[in-house]
Amino acid sequence: MKSPEVMANSRGVLNLRFNQDQGCFVCCMDGGLRIYNVDPLVEKAHYDLELVGSVSHCEMLHRTNLLAIVGGGYRPKFAENTVLVYDDISKKFVLEFTFNTPVRAVRMRRDRLVVALLHQIHVFSFPAPAQRLFTIETRENSLGLCEVSPIMTAERQILAFPGHKLGSVQLVDLANTEAGMSSAPVVISAHKGELACLALNQQGTMVATASSKGTLIRVYDTLTKNKLIELRRGSDPATLYCINFSRDSEFLCCSSDKGTIHIFALKNTELNRRSTLNMSPLFGNYVESQWALANFTVPPECACILCIWYKEFRHSGPNK
């Protein structure tokens, strides 16, 4: 399964990532790093090769001056097993975290920095003092699947990543952790195959998952572990690049290598389409899942990430 990073290499783009409020996104490139505002779409920052080298991963901390950067690509300046935190006000790197294996993903919030490796998740207090709180051994996580509740005022402070069991997602309550230990893990058996995508809503109350088959997205309550809704992207297998909640958790979107963007309703599920076969018992779960209320196409060879701007979606259609 090809990741968005691999698919985009021919254009020099290695990775894309929205910030926590989905108002900005960072573009990791062989030619350095770019930060863009979403609405209006304008470049906000430009970091060239001399400063950062080629970059494989970058995480913004909301709209602050702090960026977490991981080197990679064809012209890296920094090692792929190191996370460096850059302060745009002082124009220098202020923190460095080095690991034994390459970094697969990095996530930041105002009080935590989370790093995903192939078989481990490391959680640090942040920014000061920056010390390791705990480490969790994980299932092989080549995609670096790892998400954290983005805001400190969220209803639930959740860290989500693949569990040890095939197709499961593990949840850790960050509100009940301290140095050297973590809270008892909560595991949701979400799929029969390997996880391909993972998303948390802004309040940390819902987690959305998709498997490598790419036909279904399931949304679970992070407290009760109950499945809230099952959404069908399609009937043919696909590689999902992204699933994402709208900021108010009323909608969910996904993209795949089929070149189709799907929008689902989570609050008013009557907006979602149903199969015309739903009165027949012969088709089982296929007709019980809900289909997208809207979709549109992009070039199928274009791996993309997306978010939903609720105001724009209600009145004018979705923004990518």
mmCIF file of C-alpha atoms in Angstrom:
data_model
loop_
_atom_site.group_PDB
_atom_site.id
_atom_site.type_symbol
_atom_site.label_atom_id
_atom_site.label_comp_id
_atom_site.label_asym_id
_atom_site.label_seq_id
_atom_site.Cartn_x
_atom_site.Cartn_y
_atom_site.Cartn_z
ATOM 1 C CA MET A 1 0.000 0.000 0.000
ATOM 2 C CA LYS A 2 1.473 3.325 -1.078
ATOM 3 C CA SER A 3 1.277 6.253 1.298
ATOM 4 C CA PRO A 4 0.610 9.883 0.294
ATOM 5 C CA GLU A 5 4.308 10.530 0.910
ATOM 6 C CA VAL A 6 5.387 7.929 -1.670
ATOM 7 C CA MET A 7 2.749 8.938 -4.210
ATOM 8 C CA ALA A 8 3.780 12.583 -4.067
ATOM 9 C CA ASN A 9 7.549 12.141 -4.330
ATOM 10 C CA SER A 10 7.636 12.895 -8.059
ATOM 11 C CA ARG A 11 6.480 16.434 -7.315
ATOM 12 C CA GLY A 12 8.884 16.906 -4.399
ATOM 13 C CA VAL A 13 6.082 16.876 -1.782
ATOM 14 C CA LEU A 14 6.781 14.300 0.926
ATOM 15 C CA ASN A 15 3.985 14.947 3.412
ATOM 16 C CA LEU A 16 1.083 17.289 4.206
ATOM 17 C CA ARG A 17 -0.416 17.960 7.616
ATOM 18 C CA PHE A 18 -3.122 20.319 8.940
ATOM 19 C CA ASN A 19 -2.624 22.143 12.215
ATOM 20 C CA GLN A 20 -4.970 21.472 15.122
ATOM 21 C CA ASP A 21 -7.751 23.871 14.083
ATOM 22 C CA GLN A 22 -7.433 22.966 10.366
ATOM 23 C CA GLY A 23 -6.833 26.616 9.527
ATOM 24 C CA CYS A 24 -3.276 26.056 8.279
ATOM 25 C CA PHE A 25 -1.323 23.214 6.744
ATOM 26 C CA VAL A 26 2.348 22.433 6.440
ATOM 27 C CA CYS A 27 3.924 21.080 3.262
ATOM 28 C CA CYS A 28 7.029 18.902 3.754
ATOM 29 C CA MET A 29 9.151 18.910 0.609
ATOM 30 C CA ASP A 30 12.482 17.858 -0.840
ATOM 31 C CA GLY A 31 13.030 21.597 -1.201
ATOM 32 C CA GLY A 32 12.327 22.476 2.431
ATOM 33 C CA LEU A 33 9.158 23.439 4.267
ATOM 34 C CA ARG A 34 6.155 25.645 3.449
ATOM 35 C CA ILE A 35 3.246 26.728 5.644
ATOM 36 C CA TYR A 36 -0.045 27.857 4.108
ATOM 37 C CA ASN A 37 -3.154 29.511 5.460
ATOM 38 C CA VAL A 38 -6.320 27.724 4.278
ATOM 39 C CA ASP A 39 -8.799 30.595 3.880
ATOM 40 C CA PRO A 40 -7.596 32.619 2.088
ATOM 41 C CA LEU A 41 -5.065 30.204 0.586
ATOM 42 C CA VAL A 42 -1.766 32.053 0.972
ATOM 43 C CA GLU A 43 1.774 31.088 1.900
ATOM 44 C CA LYS A 44 2.573 32.121 5.472
ATOM 45 C CA ALA A 45 6.123 30.806 5.922
ATOM 46 C CA HIS A 46 8.943 29.495 3.764
ATOM 47 C CA TYR A 47 11.916 27.517 5.127
ATOM 48 C CA ASP A 48 14.575 26.608 2.576
ATOM 49 C CA LEU A 49 17.083 23.774 2.302
ATOM 50 C CA GLU A 50 19.843 25.693 4.016
ATOM 51 C CA LEU A 51 17.813 25.934 7.228
ATOM 52 C CA VAL A 52 15.870 22.661 7.410
ATOM 53 C CA GLY A 53 16.979 20.459 4.497
ATOM 54 C CA SER A 54 14.379 18.173 2.971
ATOM 55 C CA VAL A 55 11.648 17.318 5.500
ATOM 56 C CA SER A 56 9.626 14.118 5.870
ATOM 57 C CA HIS A 57 7.341 15.144 8.762
ATOM 58 C CA CYS A 58 6.328 18.400 10.402
ATOM 59 C CA GLU A 59 3.751 19.254 13.056
ATOM 60 C CA MET A 60 2.556 22.778 13.793
ATOM 61 C CA LEU A 61 1.503 23.761 17.311
ATOM 62 C CA HIS A 62 -1.764 25.537 16.498
ATOM 63 C CA ARG A 63 -0.668 28.953 15.082
ATOM 64 C CA THR A 64 2.234 29.438 17.485
ATOM 65 C CA ASN A 65 5.927 29.886 16.729
ATOM 66 C CA LEU A 66 6.784 26.208 17.401
ATOM 67 C CA LEU A 67 7.265 23.513 14.742
ATOM 68 C CA ALA A 68 8.341 19.874 15.215
ATOM 69 C CA ILE A 69 10.467 18.780 12.248
ATOM 70 C CA VAL A 70 11.834 15.409 11.083
ATOM 71 C CA GLY A 71 14.374 15.176 8.270
ATOM 72 C CA GLY A 72 13.952 12.875 5.283
ATOM 73 C CA GLY A 73 13.705 12.798 1.512
ATOM 74 C CA TYR A 74 16.589 13.276 -0.908
ATOM 75 C CA ARG A 75 18.461 16.136 0.761
ATOM 76 C CA PRO A 76 17.978 15.822 4.528
ATOM 77 C CA LYS A 77 19.924 18.050 6.893
ATOM 78 C CA PHE A 78 18.802 16.171 9.991
ATOM 79 C CA ALA A 79 18.581 12.465 10.843
ATOM 80 C CA GLU A 80 15.306 10.613 10.318
ATOM 81 C CA ASN A 81 15.422 9.334 13.908
ATOM 82 C CA THR A 82 15.418 12.843 15.408
ATOM 83 C CA VAL A 83 12.617 15.310 16.153
ATOM 84 C CA LEU A 84 13.741 18.940 16.311
ATOM 85 C CA VAL A 85 11.538 21.736 17.632
ATOM 86 C CA TYR A 86 12.063 25.049 15.811
ATOM 87 C CA ASP A 87 11.153 28.406 17.366
ATOM 88 C CA ASP A 88 10.257 30.854 14.613
ATOM 89 C CA ILE A 89 10.591 33.856 16.953
ATOM 90 C CA SER A 90 14.159 33.133 18.040
ATOM 91 C CA LYS A 91 14.926 31.598 14.601
ATOM 92 C CA LYS A 92 16.635 28.574 16.096
ATOM 93 C CA PHE A 93 16.075 24.978 17.128
ATOM 94 C CA VAL A 94 15.270 24.821 20.838
ATOM 95 C CA LEU A 95 14.610 21.117 21.544
ATOM 96 C CA GLU A 96 15.890 17.822 20.197
ATOM 97 C CA PHE A 97 14.552 14.281 20.723
ATOM 98 C CA THR A 98 16.606 11.363 19.358
ATOM 99 C CA PHE A 99 15.458 7.742 19.063
ATOM 100 C CA ASN A 100 16.935 4.382 18.032
ATOM 101 C CA THR A 101 14.756 4.005 14.925
ATOM 102 C CA PRO A 102 13.266 6.368 12.307
ATOM 103 C CA VAL A 103 10.381 8.588 13.364
ATOM 104 C CA ARG A 104 7.097 7.636 11.672
ATOM 105 C CA ALA A 105 4.971 10.530 12.974
ATOM 106 C CA VAL A 106 5.042 13.379 15.465
ATOM 107 C CA ARG A 107 2.060 15.065 17.153
ATOM 108 C CA MET A 108 2.008 18.164 19.343
ATOM 109 C CA ARG A 109 -0.382 19.910 21.669
ATOM 110 C CA ARG A 110 0.297 22.651 24.198
ATOM 111 C CA ASP A 111 1.261 20.225 26.961
ATOM 112 C CA ARG A 112 2.420 17.072 25.151
ATOM 113 C CA LEU A 113 4.676 15.927 22.337
ATOM 114 C CA VAL A 114 3.996 12.427 20.967
ATOM 115 C CA VAL A 115 6.358 10.499 18.699
ATOM 116 C CA ALA A 116 5.420 7.327 16.824
ATOM 117 C CA LEU A 117 8.114 4.805 15.875
ATOM 118 C CA LEU A 118 7.671 1.483 14.124
ATOM 119 C CA HIS A 119 6.993 -0.411 17.379
ATOM 120 C CA GLN A 120 6.676 2.312 20.021
ATOM 121 C CA ILE A 121 4.788 5.443 21.020
ATOM 122 C CA HIS A 122 6.716 7.949 23.172
ATOM 123 C CA VAL A 123 4.899 10.651 25.141
ATOM 124 C CA PHE A 124 6.751 13.716 26.478
ATOM 125 C CA SER A 125 5.738 16.660 28.601
ATOM 126 C CA PHE A 126 6.061 19.834 26.541
ATOM 127 C CA PRO A 127 7.495 22.384 26.101
ATOM 128 C CA ALA A 128 9.153 22.828 29.502
ATOM 129 C CA PRO A 129 10.245 20.679 31.079
ATOM 130 C CA ALA A 130 10.497 18.374 28.049
ATOM 131 C CA GLN A 131 10.770 14.952 29.670
ATOM 132 C CA ARG A 132 9.629 11.483 28.705
ATOM 133 C CA LEU A 133 6.426 10.560 30.533
ATOM 134 C CA PHE A 134 6.000 7.023 29.234
ATOM 135 C CA THR A 135 6.607 4.680 26.311
ATOM 136 C CA ILE A 136 4.106 2.167 24.926
ATOM 137 C CA GLU A 137 5.055 -0.879 22.858
ATOM 138 C CA THR A 138 2.802 -1.215 19.805
ATOM 139 C CA ARG A 139 2.005 -3.425 16.888
ATOM 140 C CA GLU A 140 4.170 -2.722 13.833
ATOM 141 C CA ASN A 141 3.044 0.741 12.740
ATOM 142 C CA SER A 142 4.731 1.479 9.411
ATOM 143 C CA LEU A 143 2.216 4.242 8.595
ATOM 144 C CA GLY A 144 2.872 6.038 11.868
ATOM 145 C CA LEU A 145 -0.816 6.039 12.786
ATOM 146 C CA CYS A 146 -1.187 8.119 15.929
ATOM 147 C CA GLU A 147 -3.603 10.903 16.905
ATOM 148 C CA VAL A 148 -4.107 12.976 20.035
ATOM 149 C CA SER A 149 -6.953 15.193 21.245
ATOM 150 C CA PRO A 150 -5.806 18.552 19.849
ATOM 151 C CA ILE A 151 -7.030 20.943 22.539
ATOM 152 C CA MET A 152 -6.399 20.923 26.296
ATOM 153 C CA THR A 153 -10.015 21.879 27.012
ATOM 154 C CA ALA A 154 -11.350 18.854 25.130
ATOM 155 C CA GLU A 155 -13.945 16.730 26.893
ATOM 156 C CA ARG A 156 -11.595 13.746 26.726
ATOM 157 C CA GLN A 157 -7.789 13.857 26.513
ATOM 158 C CA ILE A 158 -7.168 10.846 24.279
ATOM 159 C CA LEU A 159 -4.157 9.338 22.553
ATOM 160 C CA ALA A 160 -5.111 6.819 19.832
ATOM 161 C CA PHE A 161 -2.904 4.363 17.913
ATOM 162 C CA PRO A 162 -3.057 0.775 16.560
ATOM 163 C CA GLY A 163 -3.459 -1.873 19.255
ATOM 164 C CA HIS A 164 -1.516 -5.151 19.433
ATOM 165 C CA LYS A 165 -4.418 -7.136 18.003
ATOM 166 C CA LEU A 166 -4.876 -6.987 14.226
ATOM 167 C CA GLY A 167 -7.396 -4.277 13.319
ATOM 168 C CA SER A 168 -7.700 -2.850 16.832
ATOM 169 C CA VAL A 169 -7.206 0.705 18.058
ATOM 170 C CA GLN A 170 -5.804 1.467 21.503
ATOM 171 C CA LEU A 171 -6.838 4.538 23.517
ATOM 172 C CA VAL A 172 -4.895 6.098 26.396
ATOM 173 C CA ASP A 173 -6.355 8.772 28.664
ATOM 174 C CA LEU A 174 -3.696 11.505 28.836
ATOM 175 C CA ALA A 175 -5.550 13.251 31.664
ATOM 176 C CA ASN A 176 -4.630 10.389 33.997
ATOM 177 C CA THR A 177 -0.952 9.944 33.209
ATOM 178 C CA GLU A 178 2.217 10.986 34.962
ATOM 179 C CA ALA A 179 5.929 10.403 34.490
ATOM 180 C CA GLY A 180 6.836 6.731 34.227
ATOM 181 C CA MET A 181 3.336 5.359 33.897
ATOM 182 C CA SER A 182 0.199 5.477 31.792
ATOM 183 C CA SER A 183 -3.457 4.784 32.450
ATOM 184 C CA ALA A 184 -4.966 1.376 31.762
ATOM 185 C CA PRO A 185 -5.321 0.979 27.988
ATOM 186 C CA VAL A 186 -8.705 0.782 26.310
ATOM 187 C CA VAL A 187 -8.829 -1.358 23.172
ATOM 188 C CA ILE A 188 -11.495 -1.299 20.462
ATOM 189 C CA SER A 189 -11.658 -4.188 17.974
ATOM 190 C CA ALA A 190 -12.489 -2.075 14.946
ATOM 191 C CA HIS A 191 -11.619 -4.167 11.883
ATOM 192 C CA LYS A 192 -10.478 -7.612 10.758
ATOM 193 C CA GLY A 193 -7.570 -6.209 8.718
ATOM 194 C CA GLU A 194 -4.727 -3.798 9.390
ATOM 195 C CA LEU A 195 -5.650 -0.212 10.210
ATOM 196 C CA ALA A 196 -4.969 2.235 7.373
ATOM 197 C CA CYS A 197 -6.405 5.480 8.767
ATOM 198 C CA LEU A 198 -7.215 6.904 12.174
ATOM 199 C CA ALA A 199 -8.847 10.168 13.302
ATOM 200 C CA LEU A 200 -10.029 11.794 16.543
ATOM 201 C CA ASN A 201 -12.605 14.556 16.770
ATOM 202 C CA GLN A 202 -11.764 17.865 18.457
ATOM 203 C CA GLN A 203 -13.369 16.889 21.775
ATOM 204 C CA GLY A 204 -11.759 13.440 21.930
ATOM 205 C CA THR A 205 -15.161 11.765 22.245
ATOM 206 C CA MET A 206 -15.099 9.921 18.901
ATOM 207 C CA VAL A 207 -12.500 7.931 17.016
ATOM 208 C CA ALA A 208 -12.867 6.992 13.334
ATOM 209 C CA THR A 209 -11.030 4.041 11.805
ATOM 210 C CA ALA A 210 -10.560 2.433 8.412
ATOM 211 C CA SER A 211 -8.744 -0.759 7.446
ATOM 212 C CA SER A 212 -6.411 -1.544 4.562
ATOM 213 C CA LYS A 213 -9.435 -2.833 2.626
ATOM 214 C CA GLY A 214 -10.730 0.742 2.516
ATOM 215 C CA THR A 215 -14.443 0.052 2.052
ATOM 216 C CA LEU A 216 -15.777 0.962 5.513
ATOM 217 C CA ILE A 217 -15.185 3.695 8.072
ATOM 218 C CA ARG A 218 -16.339 2.989 11.610
ATOM 219 C CA VAL A 219 -16.855 5.641 14.282
ATOM 220 C CA TYR A 220 -16.682 4.690 17.973
ATOM 221 C CA ASP A 221 -17.415 6.412 21.276
ATOM 222 C CA THR A 222 -14.056 6.681 23.066
ATOM 223 C CA LEU A 223 -15.660 6.322 26.528
ATOM 224 C CA THR A 224 -18.070 3.410 26.026
ATOM 225 C CA LYS A 225 -16.246 1.786 23.056
ATOM 226 C CA ASN A 226 -19.651 1.449 21.345
ATOM 227 C CA LYS A 227 -19.802 1.716 17.570
ATOM 228 C CA LEU A 228 -21.765 4.872 16.762
ATOM 229 C CA ILE A 229 -22.034 4.562 12.989
ATOM 230 C CA GLU A 230 -20.672 2.579 10.056
ATOM 231 C CA LEU A 231 -19.984 4.506 6.858
ATOM 232 C CA ARG A 232 -19.413 2.922 3.463
ATOM 233 C CA ARG A 233 -16.882 4.535 1.142
ATOM 234 C CA GLY A 234 -17.596 1.975 -1.597
ATOM 235 C CA SER A 235 -17.675 -1.716 -2.422
ATOM 236 C CA ASP A 236 -14.274 -2.012 -4.133
ATOM 237 C CA PRO A 237 -11.067 -2.111 -2.045
ATOM 238 C CA ALA A 238 -9.149 1.168 -1.968
ATOM 239 C CA THR A 239 -6.182 2.790 -0.263
ATOM 240 C CA LEU A 240 -7.491 5.478 2.072
ATOM 241 C CA TYR A 241 -5.242 8.503 2.388
ATOM 242 C CA CYS A 242 -7.174 10.453 4.985
ATOM 243 C CA ILE A 243 -10.250 10.548 7.203
ATOM 244 C CA ASN A 244 -11.091 13.681 9.162
ATOM 245 C CA PHE A 245 -13.833 15.128 11.350
ATOM 246 C CA SER A 246 -15.219 18.615 10.902
ATOM 247 C CA ARG A 247 -14.373 20.861 13.860
ATOM 248 C CA ASP A 248 -17.910 20.565 15.274
ATOM 249 C CA SER A 249 -18.013 16.770 14.654
ATOM 250 C CA GLU A 250 -21.141 17.063 12.504
ATOM 251 C CA PHE A 251 -19.429 15.717 9.378
ATOM 252 C CA LEU A 252 -16.645 13.342 8.400
ATOM 253 C CA CYS A 253 -14.716 13.208 5.125
ATOM 254 C CA CYS A 254 -12.348 10.733 3.475
ATOM 255 C CA SER A 255 -10.092 10.490 0.433
ATOM 256 C CA SER A 256 -8.662 7.472 -1.383
ATOM 257 C CA ASP A 257 -6.731 6.352 -4.455
ATOM 258 C CA LYS A 258 -10.044 6.036 -6.306
ATOM 259 C CA GLY A 259 -9.961 9.819 -6.757
ATOM 260 C CA THR A 260 -13.275 10.365 -4.959
ATOM 261 C CA ILE A 261 -13.808 12.538 -1.886
ATOM 262 C CA HIS A 262 -16.715 11.413 0.321
ATOM 263 C CA ILE A 263 -18.632 13.547 2.848
ATOM 264 C CA PHE A 264 -20.731 11.858 5.564
ATOM 265 C CA ALA A 265 -23.122 13.325 8.146
ATOM 266 C CA LEU A 266 -22.563 12.241 11.751
ATOM 267 C CA LYS A 267 -25.125 14.346 13.622
ATOM 268 C CA ASN A 268 -28.053 14.338 11.201
ATOM 269 C CA THR A 269 -27.524 10.889 9.705
ATOM 270 C CA GLU A 270 -30.755 11.158 7.712
ATOM 271 C CA LEU A 271 -28.686 13.184 5.255
ATOM 272 C CA ASN A 272 -26.644 10.092 4.379
ATOM 273 C CA ARG A 273 -27.745 7.864 1.537
ATOM 274 C CA ARG A 274 -28.943 4.298 2.122
ATOM 275 C CA SER A 275 -28.825 1.330 -0.164
ATOM 276 C CA THR A 276 -31.988 0.637 -2.164
ATOM 277 C CA LEU A 277 -31.563 -2.995 -1.062
ATOM 278 C CA ASN A 278 -31.956 -2.243 2.632
ATOM 279 C CA MET A 279 -35.279 -4.074 2.862
ATOM 280 C CA SER A 280 -33.707 -7.362 1.826
ATOM 281 C CA PRO A 281 -32.149 -9.644 4.476
ATOM 282 C CA LEU A 282 -29.949 -11.308 1.835
ATOM 283 C CA PHE A 283 -27.283 -8.574 1.772
ATOM 284 C CA GLY A 284 -26.607 -8.303 5.519
ATOM 285 C CA ASN A 285 -24.178 -5.615 6.682
ATOM 286 C CA TYR A 286 -23.625 -4.278 3.171
ATOM 287 C CA VAL A 287 -26.962 -2.471 3.193
ATOM 288 C CA GLU A 288 -26.879 -1.527 6.894
ATOM 289 C CA SER A 289 -23.956 0.878 6.512
ATOM 290 C CA GLN A 290 -24.573 4.450 5.396
ATOM 291 C CA TRP A 291 -23.307 5.983 2.175
ATOM 292 C CA ALA A 292 -21.915 9.479 1.629
ATOM 293 C CA LEU A 293 -24.352 12.378 1.387
ATOM 294 C CA ALA A 294 -22.043 14.028 -1.168
ATOM 295 C CA ASN A 295 -18.869 13.325 -3.109
ATOM 296 C CA PHE A 296 -16.624 14.904 -5.698
ATOM 297 C CA THR A 297 -13.570 13.796 -7.651
ATOM 298 C CA VAL A 298 -9.900 14.688 -7.825
ATOM 299 C CA PRO A 299 -7.241 13.143 -10.099
ATOM 300 C CA PRO A 300 -6.872 9.538 -8.823
ATOM 301 C CA GLU A 301 -3.080 9.724 -8.979
ATOM 302 C CA CYS A 302 -3.149 12.710 -6.602
ATOM 303 C CA ALA A 303 -2.811 11.574 -2.967
ATOM 304 C CA CYS A 304 -4.520 14.212 -0.858
ATOM 305 C CA ILE A 305 -5.500 15.151 2.663
ATOM 306 C CA LEU A 306 -8.651 17.111 3.416
ATOM 307 C CA CYS A 307 -10.737 18.817 6.057
ATOM 308 C CA ILE A 308 -14.260 20.242 6.229
ATOM 309 C CA TRP A 309 -14.977 23.891 6.854
ATOM 310 C CA TYR A 310 -18.490 23.722 8.291
ATOM 311 C CA LYS A 311 -19.649 27.202 7.254
ATOM 312 C CA GLU A 312 -18.444 26.685 3.702
ATOM 313 C CA PHE A 313 -19.911 23.182 3.542
ATOM 314 C CA ARG A 314 -23.360 24.322 4.643
ATOM 315 C CA HIS A 315 -23.602 27.167 2.142
ATOM 316 C CA SER A 316 -21.236 26.577 -0.734
ATOM 317 C CA GLY A 317 -19.893 23.048 -0.668
ATOM 318 C CA PRO A 318 -16.769 21.535 0.955
ATOM 319 C CA ASN A 319 -13.283 22.991 0.866
ATOM 320 C CA LYS A 320 -10.312 20.675 0.466
#
